PDB file of C-alpha atoms in Angstrom:
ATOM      1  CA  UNK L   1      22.136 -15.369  -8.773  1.00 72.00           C
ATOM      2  CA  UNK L   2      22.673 -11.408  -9.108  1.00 79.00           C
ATOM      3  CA  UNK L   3      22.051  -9.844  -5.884  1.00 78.00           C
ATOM      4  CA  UNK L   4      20.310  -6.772  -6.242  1.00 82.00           C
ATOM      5  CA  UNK L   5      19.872  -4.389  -2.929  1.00 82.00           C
ATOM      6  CA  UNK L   6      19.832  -6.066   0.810  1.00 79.00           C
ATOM      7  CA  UNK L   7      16.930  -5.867   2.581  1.00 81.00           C
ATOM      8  CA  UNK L   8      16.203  -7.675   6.226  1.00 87.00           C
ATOM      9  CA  UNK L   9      12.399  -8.164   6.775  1.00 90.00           C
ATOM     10  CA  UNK L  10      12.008  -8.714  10.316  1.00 95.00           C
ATOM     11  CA  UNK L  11       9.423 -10.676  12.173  1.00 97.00           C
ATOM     12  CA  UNK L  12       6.564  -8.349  12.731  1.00 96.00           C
ATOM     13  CA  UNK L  13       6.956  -6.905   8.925  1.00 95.00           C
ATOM     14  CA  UNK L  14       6.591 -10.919   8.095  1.00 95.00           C
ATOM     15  CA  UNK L  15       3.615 -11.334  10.674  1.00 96.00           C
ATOM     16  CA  UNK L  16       2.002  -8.000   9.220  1.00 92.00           C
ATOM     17  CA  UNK L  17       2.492  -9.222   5.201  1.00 91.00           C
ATOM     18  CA  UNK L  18       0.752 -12.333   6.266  1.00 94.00           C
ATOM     19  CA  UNK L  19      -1.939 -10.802   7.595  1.00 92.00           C
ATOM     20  CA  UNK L  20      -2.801  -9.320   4.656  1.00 89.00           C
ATOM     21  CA  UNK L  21      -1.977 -12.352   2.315  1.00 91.00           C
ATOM     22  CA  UNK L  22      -4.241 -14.612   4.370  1.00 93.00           C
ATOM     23  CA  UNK L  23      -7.161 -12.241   4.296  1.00 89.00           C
ATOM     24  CA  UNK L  24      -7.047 -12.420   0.568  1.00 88.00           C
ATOM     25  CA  UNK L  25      -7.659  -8.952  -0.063  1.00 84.00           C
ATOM     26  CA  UNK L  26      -4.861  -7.637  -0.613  1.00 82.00           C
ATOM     27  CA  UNK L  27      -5.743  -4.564  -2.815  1.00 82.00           C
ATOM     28  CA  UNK L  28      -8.801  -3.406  -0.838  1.00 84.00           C
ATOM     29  CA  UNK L  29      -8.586  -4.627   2.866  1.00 84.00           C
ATOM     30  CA  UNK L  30      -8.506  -3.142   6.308  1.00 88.00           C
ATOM     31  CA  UNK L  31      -5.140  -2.573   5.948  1.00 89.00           C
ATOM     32  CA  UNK L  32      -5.284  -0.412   2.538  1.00 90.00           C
ATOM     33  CA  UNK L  33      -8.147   1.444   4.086  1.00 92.00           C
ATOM     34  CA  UNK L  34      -6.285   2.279   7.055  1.00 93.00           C
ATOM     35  CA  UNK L  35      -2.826   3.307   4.950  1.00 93.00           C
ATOM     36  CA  UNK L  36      -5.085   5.561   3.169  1.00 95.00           C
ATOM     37  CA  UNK L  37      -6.426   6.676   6.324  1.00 97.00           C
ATOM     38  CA  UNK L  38      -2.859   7.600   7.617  1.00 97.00           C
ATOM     39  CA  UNK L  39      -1.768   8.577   4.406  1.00 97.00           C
ATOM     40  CA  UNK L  40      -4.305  11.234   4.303  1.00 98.00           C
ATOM     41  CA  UNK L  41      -3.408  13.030   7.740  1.00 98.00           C
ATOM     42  CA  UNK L  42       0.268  12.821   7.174  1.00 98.00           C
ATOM     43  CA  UNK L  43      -0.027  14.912   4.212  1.00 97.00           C
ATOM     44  CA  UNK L  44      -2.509  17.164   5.249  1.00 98.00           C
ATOM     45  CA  UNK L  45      -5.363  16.397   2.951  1.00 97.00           C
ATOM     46  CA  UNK L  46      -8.989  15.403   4.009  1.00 96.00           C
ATOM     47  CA  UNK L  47      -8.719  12.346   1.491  1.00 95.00           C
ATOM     48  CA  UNK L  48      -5.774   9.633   0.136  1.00 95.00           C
ATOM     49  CA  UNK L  49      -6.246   6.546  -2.500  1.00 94.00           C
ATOM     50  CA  UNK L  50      -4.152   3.757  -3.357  1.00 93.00           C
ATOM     51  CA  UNK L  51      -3.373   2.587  -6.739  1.00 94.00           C
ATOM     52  CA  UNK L  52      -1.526  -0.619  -8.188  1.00 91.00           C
ATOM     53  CA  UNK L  53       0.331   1.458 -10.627  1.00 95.00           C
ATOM     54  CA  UNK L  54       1.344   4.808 -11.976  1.00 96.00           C
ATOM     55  CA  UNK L  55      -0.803   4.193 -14.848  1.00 97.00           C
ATOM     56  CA  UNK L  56      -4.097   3.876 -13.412  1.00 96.00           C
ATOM     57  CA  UNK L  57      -3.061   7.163 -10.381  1.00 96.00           C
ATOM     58  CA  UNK L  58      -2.328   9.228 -14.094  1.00 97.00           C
ATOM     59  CA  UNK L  59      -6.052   7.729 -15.431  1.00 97.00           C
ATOM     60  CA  UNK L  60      -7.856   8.804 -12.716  1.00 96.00           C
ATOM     61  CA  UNK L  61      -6.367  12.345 -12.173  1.00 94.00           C
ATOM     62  CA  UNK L  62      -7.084  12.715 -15.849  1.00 97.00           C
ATOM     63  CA  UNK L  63     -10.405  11.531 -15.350  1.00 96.00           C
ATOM     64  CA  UNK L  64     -11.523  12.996 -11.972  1.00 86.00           C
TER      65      UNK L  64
END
């Protein structure tokens, strides 16, 4: 196998990405709405969306 990158994932990033994996929601759960939440005040907007690629964020800027 061709490592690519090292990355450590510790316990409470494990206990956190099971969270979400066991609510099976992972695109539009508590924890998307609340990274949006965040998101939003760290950048200094009123508003902040997710999206699962570059693709669709381009689609709906073009759109909006």
């Amino acid at each position: 196998m061709i490592k690519i990158g090292d990355y450590r994932i510790s316990e409470d990033e494990r206990k956190l990405v099971n969270e979400v994996l066991d609510s099976h929601r992972i695109s539009e759960g508590q924890k998307v709405k609340l990274f949006e939440t965040k998101w939003a005040e760290f950048i200094g907007k009123k508003y902040a969306m997710l999206f699962n690629s570059g693709t669709s964020a381009l689609i709906a800027g073009l759109t909006a």
